[in-house]
């Protein structure tokens, strides 16, 4: 439980963070990382430290650094965030099942 923000305020801030992540577009697929299902978890502590747990579509993704930098820029624009850390996780493994309906339609996946 946060001492700085109420439960409701914290959820609103997390929603703002996720909304900012929707501006980060996967350069290869042209879809944002939220709709692709690459974001697994967003945490924010009382000091404004934001941890974004995410995965990539493939382990050897050559654009990992580009995406990570874009995440830092986007999340840093949320007023309550003081520091951003992106943690890549590989479990559970990403599959197309994690994609939103929007992403599936855009990429022609049923």
GROMACS .gro file of N, CA and C in nm:
model
  330
    1UNK      N    1   0.084  -0.119   0.000
    1UNK     CA    2   0.000   0.000   0.000
    1UNK      C    3   0.088   0.125   0.000
    2UNK      N    4   0.057   0.214  -0.088
    2UNK     CA    5   0.133   0.338  -0.100
    2UNK      C    6   0.094   0.435   0.012
    3UNK      N    7   0.193   0.506   0.065
    3UNK     CA    8   0.166   0.610   0.163
    3UNK      C    9   0.148   0.745   0.093
    4UNK      N   10   0.208   0.757  -0.023
    4UNK     CA   11   0.205   0.884  -0.097
    4UNK      C   12   0.073   0.903  -0.171
    5UNK      N   13   0.021   0.794  -0.226
    5UNK     CA   14  -0.102   0.799  -0.305
    5UNK      C   15  -0.203   0.699  -0.250
    6UNK      N   16  -0.330   0.733  -0.266
    6UNK     CA   17  -0.435   0.636  -0.229
    6UNK      C   18  -0.431   0.524  -0.334
    7UNK      N   19  -0.498   0.415  -0.302
    7UNK     CA   20  -0.507   0.302  -0.395
    7UNK      C   21  -0.563   0.348  -0.530
    8UNK      N   22  -0.666   0.431  -0.524
    8UNK     CA   23  -0.730   0.482  -0.646
    8UNK      C   24  -0.635   0.572  -0.725
    9UNK      N   25  -0.565   0.660  -0.656
    9UNK     CA   26  -0.468   0.748  -0.723
    9UNK      C   27  -0.357   0.667  -0.789
   10UNK      N   28  -0.309   0.565  -0.717
   10UNK     CA   29  -0.203   0.481  -0.771
   10UNK      C   30  -0.249   0.409  -0.898
   11UNK      N   31  -0.371   0.359  -0.897
   11UNK     CA   32  -0.425   0.292  -1.017
   11UNK      C   33  -0.438   0.391  -1.133
   12UNK      N   34  -0.481   0.515  -1.102
   12UNK     CA   35  -0.491   0.618  -1.207
   12UNK      C   36  -0.353   0.650  -1.266
   13UNK      N   37  -0.252   0.657  -1.181
   13UNK     CA   38  -0.116   0.686  -1.230
   13UNK      C   39  -0.067   0.572  -1.316
   14UNK      N   40  -0.092   0.449  -1.273
   14UNK     CA   41  -0.051   0.332  -1.352
   14UNK      C   42  -0.121   0.333  -1.488
   15UNK      N   43  -0.249   0.373  -1.489
   15UNK     CA   44  -0.321   0.385  -1.617
   15UNK      C   45  -0.255   0.490  -1.706
   16UNK      N   46  -0.211   0.600  -1.646
   16UNK     CA   47  -0.140   0.704  -1.722
   16UNK      C   48  -0.009   0.650  -1.779
   17UNK      N   49   0.059   0.568  -1.700
   17UNK     CA   50   0.185   0.508  -1.746
   17UNK      C   51   0.159   0.415  -1.863
   18UNK      N   52   0.058   0.330  -1.850
   18UNK     CA   53   0.024   0.238  -1.959
   18UNK      C   54  -0.017   0.317  -2.084
   19UNK      N   55  -0.093   0.424  -2.064
   19UNK     CA   56  -0.133   0.508  -2.179
   19UNK      C   57  -0.009   0.567  -2.246
   20UNK      N   58   0.090   0.607  -2.167
   20UNK     CA   59   0.213   0.661  -2.226
   20UNK      C   60   0.288   0.552  -2.303
   21UNK      N   61   0.279   0.429  -2.255
   21UNK     CA   62   0.346   0.317  -2.324
   21UNK      C   63   0.281   0.286  -2.459
   22UNK      N   64   0.155   0.326  -2.475
   22UNK     CA   65   0.088   0.305  -2.603
   22UNK      C   66   0.149   0.391  -2.714
   23UNK      N   67   0.231   0.488  -2.676
   23UNK     CA   68   0.298   0.571  -2.777
   23UNK      C   69   0.427   0.505  -2.827
   24UNK      N   70   0.467   0.396  -2.764
   24UNK     CA   71   0.589   0.325  -2.804
   24UNK      C   72   0.551   0.219  -2.907
   25UNK      N   73   0.596   0.241  -3.029
   25UNK     CA   74   0.560   0.154  -3.141
   25UNK      C   75   0.673   0.057  -3.170
   26UNK      N   76   0.638  -0.071  -3.184
   26UNK     CA   77   0.737  -0.170  -3.227
   26UNK      C   78   0.774  -0.136  -3.371
   27UNK      N   79   0.901  -0.103  -3.397
   27UNK     CA   80   0.940  -0.058  -3.530
   27UNK      C   81   0.919  -0.162  -3.641
   28UNK      N   82   0.926  -0.289  -3.607
   28UNK     CA   83   0.909  -0.393  -3.708
   28UNK      C   84   0.762  -0.420  -3.740
   29UNK      N   85   0.677  -0.414  -3.638
   29UNK     CA   86   0.537  -0.450  -3.657
   29UNK      C   87   0.445  -0.330  -3.673
   30UNK      N   88   0.490  -0.211  -3.631
   30UNK     CA   89   0.409  -0.091  -3.647
   30UNK      C   90   0.290  -0.084  -3.552
   31UNK      N   91   0.293  -0.162  -3.444
   31UNK     CA   92   0.187  -0.164  -3.344
   31UNK      C   93   0.250  -0.128  -3.210
   32UNK      N   94   0.173  -0.062  -3.123
   32UNK     CA   95   0.230  -0.025  -2.993
   32UNK      C   96   0.253  -0.148  -2.905
   33UNK      N   97   0.346  -0.134  -2.811
   33UNK     CA   98   0.389  -0.247  -2.729
   33UNK      C   99   0.281  -0.293  -2.631
   34UNK      N  100   0.187  -0.205  -2.598
   34UNK     CA  101   0.078  -0.246  -2.508
   34UNK      C  102  -0.016  -0.339  -2.582
   35UNK      N  103  -0.061  -0.300  -2.700
   35UNK     CA  104  -0.152  -0.384  -2.778
   35UNK      C  105  -0.087  -0.513  -2.826
   36UNK      N  106   0.045  -0.510  -2.840
   36UNK     CA  107   0.116  -0.634  -2.875
   36UNK      C  108   0.123  -0.731  -2.757
   37UNK      N  109   0.093  -0.681  -2.638
   37UNK     CA  110   0.097  -0.767  -2.520
   37UNK      C  111   0.237  -0.785  -2.464
   38UNK      N  112   0.326  -0.690  -2.493
   38UNK     CA  113   0.464  -0.701  -2.447
   38UNK      C  114   0.483  -0.651  -2.303
   39UNK      N  115   0.388  -0.572  -2.254
   39UNK     CA  116   0.398  -0.520  -2.117
   39UNK      C  117   0.334  -0.621  -2.023
   40UNK      N  118   0.413  -0.671  -1.929
   40UNK     CA  119   0.363  -0.771  -1.833
   40UNK      C  120   0.319  -0.707  -1.701
   41UNK      N  121   0.390  -0.602  -1.659
   41UNK     CA  122   0.360  -0.544  -1.528
   41UNK      C  123   0.417  -0.403  -1.520
   42UNK      N  124   0.345  -0.315  -1.450
   42UNK     CA  125   0.392  -0.180  -1.423
   42UNK      C  126   0.380  -0.157  -1.273
   43UNK      N  127   0.490  -0.120  -1.209
   43UNK     CA  128   0.490  -0.091  -1.066
   43UNK      C  129   0.542   0.049  -1.043
   44UNK      N  130   0.489   0.114  -0.938
   44UNK     CA  131   0.532   0.248  -0.901
   44UNK      C  132   0.540   0.255  -0.750
   45UNK      N  133   0.655   0.301  -0.699
   45UNK     CA  134   0.666   0.313  -0.553
   45UNK      C  135   0.649   0.458  -0.510
   46UNK      N  136   0.652   0.482  -0.379
   46UNK     CA  137   0.627   0.615  -0.323
   46UNK      C  138   0.730   0.719  -0.364
   47UNK      N  139   0.849   0.674  -0.406
   47UNK     CA  140   0.953   0.767  -0.447
   47UNK      C  141   0.945   0.803  -0.595
   48UNK      N  142   0.844   0.750  -0.665
   48UNK     CA  143   0.829   0.778  -0.807
   48UNK      C  144   0.912   0.686  -0.895
   49UNK      N  145   0.962   0.577  -0.836
   49UNK     CA  146   1.039   0.478  -0.913
   49UNK      C  147   0.941   0.387  -0.984
   50UNK      N  148   0.949   0.384  -1.116
   50UNK     CA  149   0.860   0.303  -1.198
   50UNK      C  150   0.938   0.188  -1.259
   51UNK      N  151   0.888   0.068  -1.237
   51UNK     CA  152   0.948  -0.052  -1.296
   51UNK      C  153   0.850  -0.107  -1.398
   52UNK      N  154   0.898  -0.123  -1.521
   52UNK     CA  155   0.817  -0.179  -1.628
   52UNK      C  156   0.874  -0.316  -1.661
   53UNK      N  157   0.794  -0.420  -1.638
   53UNK     CA  158   0.836  -0.555  -1.675
   53UNK      C  159   0.773  -0.587  -1.809
   54UNK      N  160   0.859  -0.625  -1.902
   54UNK     CA  161   0.810  -0.650  -2.038
   54UNK      C  162   0.890  -0.761  -2.102
   55UNK      N  163   0.841  -0.804  -2.214
   55UNK     CA  164   0.913  -0.903  -2.293
   55UNK      C  165   0.924  -0.850  -2.435
   56UNK      N  166   0.987  -0.927  -2.518
   56UNK     CA  167   0.998  -0.893  -2.660
   56UNK      C  168   0.942  -1.011  -2.740
   57UNK      N  169   0.913  -0.988  -2.866
   57UNK     CA  170   0.855  -1.096  -2.946
   57UNK      C  171   0.956  -1.209  -2.968
   58UNK      N  172   1.085  -1.174  -2.969
   58UNK     CA  173   1.190  -1.276  -2.981
   58UNK      C  174   1.306  -1.238  -2.890
   59UNK      N  175   1.378  -1.338  -2.841
   59UNK     CA  176   1.490  -1.313  -2.749
   59UNK      C  177   1.600  -1.228  -2.812
   60UNK      N  178   1.629  -1.250  -2.937
   60UNK     CA  179   1.738  -1.178  -3.001
   60UNK      C  180   1.694  -1.053  -3.073
   61UNK      N  181   1.585  -0.992  -3.029
   61UNK     CA  182   1.530  -0.875  -3.097
   61UNK      C  183   1.638  -0.766  -3.109
   62UNK      N  184   1.672  -0.729  -3.233
   62UNK     CA  185   1.777  -0.630  -3.253
   62UNK      C  186   1.735  -0.488  -3.213
   63UNK      N  187   1.608  -0.468  -3.190
   63UNK     CA  188   1.558  -0.334  -3.159
   63UNK      C  189   1.529  -0.314  -3.010
   64UNK      N  190   1.575  -0.406  -2.926
   64UNK     CA  191   1.548  -0.397  -2.782
   64UNK      C  192   1.593  -0.264  -2.724
   65UNK      N  193   1.712  -0.218  -2.761
   65UNK     CA  194   1.763  -0.091  -2.707
   65UNK      C  195   1.678   0.028  -2.751
   66UNK      N  196   1.632   0.025  -2.876
   66UNK     CA  197   1.549   0.133  -2.929
   66UNK      C  198   1.417   0.138  -2.852
   67UNK      N  199   1.354   0.023  -2.834
   67UNK     CA  200   1.226   0.016  -2.764
   67UNK      C  201   1.244   0.059  -2.618
   68UNK      N  202   1.350   0.012  -2.554
   68UNK     CA  203   1.376   0.047  -2.414
   68UNK      C  204   1.394   0.198  -2.399
   69UNK      N  205   1.467   0.260  -2.488
   69UNK     CA  206   1.487   0.404  -2.483
   69UNK      C  207   1.355   0.479  -2.501
   70UNK      N  208   1.272   0.432  -2.593
   70UNK     CA  209   1.142   0.495  -2.615
   70UNK      C  210   1.052   0.481  -2.493
   71UNK      N  211   1.062   0.367  -2.422
   71UNK     CA  212   0.985   0.346  -2.299
   71UNK      C  213   1.030   0.448  -2.195
   72UNK      N  214   1.161   0.464  -2.177
   72UNK     CA  215   1.212   0.563  -2.081
   72UNK      C  216   1.157   0.702  -2.111
   73UNK      N  217   1.161   0.741  -2.237
   73UNK     CA  218   1.113   0.873  -2.275
   73UNK      C  219   0.964   0.888  -2.248
   74UNK      N  220   0.886   0.788  -2.288
   74UNK     CA  221   0.740   0.797  -2.273
   74UNK      C  222   0.697   0.799  -2.127
   75UNK      N  223   0.750   0.709  -2.047
   75UNK     CA  224   0.710   0.699  -1.906
   75UNK      C  225   0.759   0.819  -1.826
   76UNK      N  226   0.872   0.874  -1.862
   76UNK     CA  227   0.927   0.991  -1.792
   76UNK      C  228   0.836   1.113  -1.806
   77UNK      N  229   0.749   1.112  -1.904
   77UNK     CA  230   0.657   1.224  -1.924
   77UNK      C  231   0.541   1.224  -1.825
   78UNK      N  232   0.522   1.113  -1.754
   78UNK     CA  233   0.418   1.106  -1.651
   78UNK      C  234   0.473   1.180  -1.528
   79UNK      N  235   0.402   1.283  -1.484
   79UNK     CA  236   0.451   1.372  -1.379
   79UNK      C  237   0.500   1.301  -1.252
   80UNK      N  238   0.430   1.199  -1.210
   80UNK     CA  239   0.462   1.133  -1.083
   80UNK      C  240   0.585   1.043  -1.091
   81UNK      N  241   0.632   1.014  -1.212
   81UNK     CA  242   0.746   0.924  -1.230
   81UNK      C  243   0.876   1.001  -1.220
   82UNK      N  244   0.963   0.956  -1.131
   82UNK     CA  245   1.095   1.018  -1.111
   82UNK      C  246   1.205   0.939  -1.180
   83UNK      N  247   1.191   0.807  -1.182
   83UNK     CA  248   1.293   0.720  -1.239
   83UNK      C  249   1.223   0.601  -1.304
   84UNK      N  250   1.277   0.556  -1.418
   84UNK     CA  251   1.219   0.444  -1.491
   84UNK      C  252   1.323   0.334  -1.507
   85UNK      N  253   1.280   0.213  -1.483
   85UNK     CA  254   1.366   0.097  -1.510
   85UNK      C  255   1.284  -0.004  -1.588
   86UNK      N  256   1.342  -0.052  -1.697
   86UNK     CA  257   1.277  -0.154  -1.780
   86UNK      C  258   1.346  -0.287  -1.752
   87UNK      N  259   1.266  -0.385  -1.715
   87UNK     CA  260   1.319  -0.518  -1.689
   87UNK      C  261   1.261  -0.614  -1.793
   88UNK      N  262   1.351  -0.675  -1.869
   88UNK     CA  263   1.308  -0.774  -1.967
   88UNK      C  264   1.289  -0.907  -1.898
   89UNK      N  265   1.175  -0.969  -1.923
   89UNK     CA  266   1.146  -1.101  -1.870
   89UNK      C  267   1.111  -1.193  -1.986
   90UNK      N  268   1.138  -1.319  -1.969
   90UNK     CA  269   1.113  -1.415  -2.077
   90UNK      C  270   1.011  -1.521  -2.039
   91UNK      N  271   0.957  -1.508  -1.916
   91UNK     CA  272   0.856  -1.603  -1.873
   91UNK      C  273   0.740  -1.526  -1.813
   92UNK      N  274   0.619  -1.553  -1.853
   92UNK     CA  275   0.587  -1.650  -1.957
   92UNK      C  276   0.630  -1.599  -2.094
   93UNK      N  277   0.660  -1.691  -2.179
   93UNK     CA  278   0.703  -1.656  -2.315
   93UNK      C  279   0.590  -1.584  -2.388
   94UNK      N  280   0.626  -1.485  -2.468
   94UNK     CA  281   0.526  -1.410  -2.544
   94UNK      C  282   0.473  -1.497  -2.657
   95UNK      N  283   0.343  -1.491  -2.677
   95UNK     CA  284   0.279  -1.554  -2.793
   95UNK      C  285   0.178  -1.455  -2.849
   96UNK      N  286   0.129  -1.483  -2.967
   96UNK     CA  287   0.030  -1.394  -3.028
   96UNK      C  288  -0.100  -1.391  -2.948
   97UNK      N  289  -0.120  -1.487  -2.859
   97UNK     CA  290  -0.239  -1.487  -2.773
   97UNK      C  291  -0.244  -1.365  -2.681
   98UNK      N  292  -0.129  -1.304  -2.655
   98UNK     CA  293  -0.122  -1.187  -2.566
   98UNK      C  294  -0.164  -1.058  -2.638
   99UNK      N  295  -0.175  -1.063  -2.769
   99UNK     CA  296  -0.208  -0.944  -2.847
   99UNK      C  297  -0.355  -0.905  -2.828
  100UNK      N  298  -0.382  -0.775  -2.833
  100UNK     CA  299  -0.521  -0.728  -2.827
  100UNK      C  300  -0.591  -0.758  -2.959
  101UNK      N  301  -0.721  -0.746  -2.955
  101UNK     CA  302  -0.800  -0.766  -3.077
  101UNK      C  303  -0.756  -0.667  -3.185
  102UNK      N  304  -0.732  -0.543  -3.143
  102UNK     CA  305  -0.686  -0.438  -3.235
  102UNK      C  306  -0.557  -0.480  -3.307
  103UNK      N  307  -0.460  -0.531  -3.230
  103UNK     CA  308  -0.332  -0.571  -3.288
  103UNK      C  309  -0.350  -0.688  -3.384
  104UNK      N  310  -0.436  -0.783  -3.345
  104UNK     CA  311  -0.461  -0.899  -3.432
  104UNK      C  312  -0.521  -0.858  -3.566
  105UNK      N  313  -0.621  -0.769  -3.557
  105UNK     CA  314  -0.685  -0.722  -3.681
  105UNK      C  315  -0.585  -0.646  -3.767
  106UNK      N  316  -0.506  -0.558  -3.704
  106UNK     CA  317  -0.409  -0.479  -3.778
  106UNK      C  318  -0.305  -0.565  -3.849
  107UNK      N  319  -0.268  -0.677  -3.787
  107UNK     CA  320  -0.166  -0.764  -3.845
  107UNK      C  321  -0.226  -0.881  -3.923
  108UNK      N  322  -0.360  -0.887  -3.930
  108UNK     CA  323  -0.425  -0.994  -4.005
  108UNK      C  324  -0.413  -1.130  -3.941
  109UNK      N  325  -0.410  -1.133  -3.808
  109UNK     CA  326  -0.400  -1.260  -3.735
  109UNK      C  327  -0.538  -1.292  -3.678
  110UNK      N  328  -0.578  -1.418  -3.697
  110UNK     CA  329  -0.710  -1.458  -3.647
  110UNK      C  330  -0.701  -1.517  -3.510
   0.00000   0.00000   0.00000
